[in-house]
Amino acid sequence: DAKSFALKQANAALSDPATLLTEEANRLAYRGTGLGRSLFLKASQQGAIDRDCLLDFAAENLRDSNNIAVVGVGLDADHVSELADEYLWSLEGGSSTVVNSTWTGNQE
């Protein structure tokens, strides 16, 4: 069962002091919103997540490649690219356009 696996994974991660420190630092820095939310499933949330909830989330947030970052840790970049091509080919668009930012610091 995916939910029980996620809960076990969360419990294991949150038993690590470095993970707890990172979670707490993000919570404080971002005041519990956005990046300040935990990355891990809490036991109290387990009942609120079902298949339809996940499908709704995916349909709303993962409909195109502009909302997805593919990251591989310890993997060859070409292999990660091949996996992304294989499994994400049906997503719309995406953009490799880089928007140049304007430096506004050190102005007197």
GROMACS .gro file of C-alpha atoms in nm:
model
  108
    1ASP     CA    1   0.000   0.000   0.000
    2ALA     CA    2   0.150   0.332  -0.109
    3LYS     CA    3   0.014   0.531   0.185
    4SER     CA    4   0.160   0.300   0.447
    5PHE     CA    5   0.492   0.301   0.260
    6ALA     CA    6   0.491   0.683   0.250
    7LEU     CA    7   0.415   0.697   0.621
    8LYS     CA    8   0.699   0.454   0.703
    9GLN     CA    9   0.933   0.655   0.482
   10ALA     CA   10   0.829   0.979   0.654
   11ASN     CA   11   0.876   0.832   1.001
   12ALA     CA   12   1.223   0.709   0.908
   13ALA     CA   13   1.323   1.044   0.757
   14LEU     CA   14   1.186   1.243   1.049
   15SER     CA   15   1.385   1.036   1.297
   16ASP     CA   16   1.699   1.194   1.147
   17PRO     CA   17   1.797   1.516   1.330
   18ALA     CA   18   1.930   1.675   1.008
   19THR     CA   19   1.597   1.619   0.835
   20LEU     CA   20   1.409   1.761   1.133
   21LEU     CA   21   1.632   2.067   1.132
   22THR     CA   22   1.573   2.125   0.760
   23GLU     CA   23   1.197   2.082   0.798
   24GLU     CA   24   1.186   2.325   1.090
   25ALA     CA   25   1.410   2.581   0.919
   26ASN     CA   26   1.187   2.577   0.610
   27ARG     CA   27   0.872   2.599   0.822
   28LEU     CA   28   1.005   2.906   1.002
   29ALA     CA   29   1.157   3.073   0.696
   30TYR     CA   30   0.845   3.036   0.485
   31ARG     CA   31   0.596   3.065   0.772
   32GLY     CA   32   0.435   2.728   0.703
   33THR     CA   33   0.318   2.811   0.352
   34GLY     CA   34   0.451   2.690   0.019
   35LEU     CA   35   0.808   2.579   0.075
   36GLY     CA   36   0.744   2.588   0.448
   37ARG     CA   37   0.514   2.287   0.432
   38SER     CA   38   0.651   1.948   0.524
   39LEU     CA   39   0.773   1.716   0.251
   40PHE     CA   40   0.648   1.416   0.444
   41LEU     CA   41   0.311   1.251   0.500
   42LYS     CA   42   0.177   1.283   0.853
   43ALA     CA   43  -0.033   1.005   1.006
   44SER     CA   44  -0.317   1.253   1.059
   45GLN     CA   45  -0.324   1.325   0.684
   46GLN     CA   46  -0.325   0.963   0.571
   47GLY     CA   47  -0.703   0.930   0.561
   48ALA     CA   48  -0.747   1.251   0.360
   49ILE     CA   49  -0.557   1.120   0.058
   50ASP     CA   50  -0.722   0.883  -0.185
   51ARG     CA   51  -0.689   0.795  -0.553
   52ASP     CA   52  -0.934   1.064  -0.667
   53CYS     CA   53  -0.752   1.328  -0.463
   54LEU     CA   54  -0.421   1.237  -0.629
   55LEU     CA   55  -0.574   1.228  -0.976
   56ASP     CA   56  -0.729   1.572  -0.921
   57PHE     CA   57  -0.396   1.710  -0.802
   58ALA     CA   58  -0.210   1.564  -1.101
   59ALA     CA   59  -0.469   1.692  -1.349
   60GLU     CA   60  -0.450   2.043  -1.204
   61ASN     CA   61  -0.077   2.073  -1.140
   62LEU     CA   62   0.102   1.836  -1.376
   63ARG     CA   63  -0.081   1.900  -1.703
   64ASP     CA   64   0.224   2.040  -1.876
   65SER     CA   65   0.597   2.027  -1.839
   66ASN     CA   66   0.618   2.385  -1.712
   67ASN     CA   67   0.524   2.256  -1.365
   68ILE     CA   68   0.766   1.967  -1.345
   69ALA     CA   69   1.132   1.937  -1.261
   70VAL     CA   70   1.295   1.601  -1.321
   71VAL     CA   71   1.582   1.536  -1.081
   72GLY     CA   72   1.802   1.231  -1.054
   73VAL     CA   73   2.042   1.188  -0.765
   74GLY     CA   74   2.333   0.958  -0.836
   75LEU     CA   75   2.205   0.887  -1.186
   76ASP     CA   76   2.358   0.955  -1.524
   77ALA     CA   77   2.200   1.266  -1.679
   78ASP     CA   78   2.135   1.087  -2.008
   79HIS     CA   79   1.949   0.809  -1.826
   80VAL     CA   80   1.731   1.063  -1.640
   81SER     CA   81   1.659   1.236  -1.971
   82GLU     CA   82   1.561   0.905  -2.132
   83LEU     CA   83   1.325   0.825  -1.843
   84ALA     CA   84   1.166   1.169  -1.865
   85ASP     CA   85   1.118   1.129  -2.239
   86GLU     CA   86   0.967   0.785  -2.192
   87TYR     CA   87   0.720   0.873  -1.917
   88LEU     CA   88   0.645   1.241  -1.971
   89TRP     CA   89   0.624   1.254  -2.351
   90SER     CA   90   0.250   1.320  -2.351
   91LEU     CA   91   0.271   1.644  -2.153
   92GLU     CA   92   0.220   1.971  -2.332
   93GLY     CA   93   0.486   2.228  -2.399
   94GLY     CA   94   0.738   2.331  -2.154
   95SER     CA   95   0.979   2.605  -2.220
   96SER     CA   96   1.352   2.623  -2.233
   97THR     CA   97   1.330   3.000  -2.252
   98VAL     CA   98   1.539   3.168  -1.988
   99VAL     CA   99   1.416   3.504  -1.872
  100ASN     CA  100   1.703   3.742  -1.804
  101SER     CA  101   1.680   3.910  -1.468
  102THR     CA  102   1.780   4.269  -1.403
  103TRP     CA  103   2.026   4.335  -1.122
  104THR     CA  104   1.881   4.596  -0.886
  105GLY     CA  105   2.127   4.574  -0.596
  106ASN     CA  106   2.404   4.813  -0.495
  107GLN     CA  107   2.223   5.115  -0.631
  108GLU     CA  108   2.296   5.442  -0.458
   0.00000   0.00000   0.00000
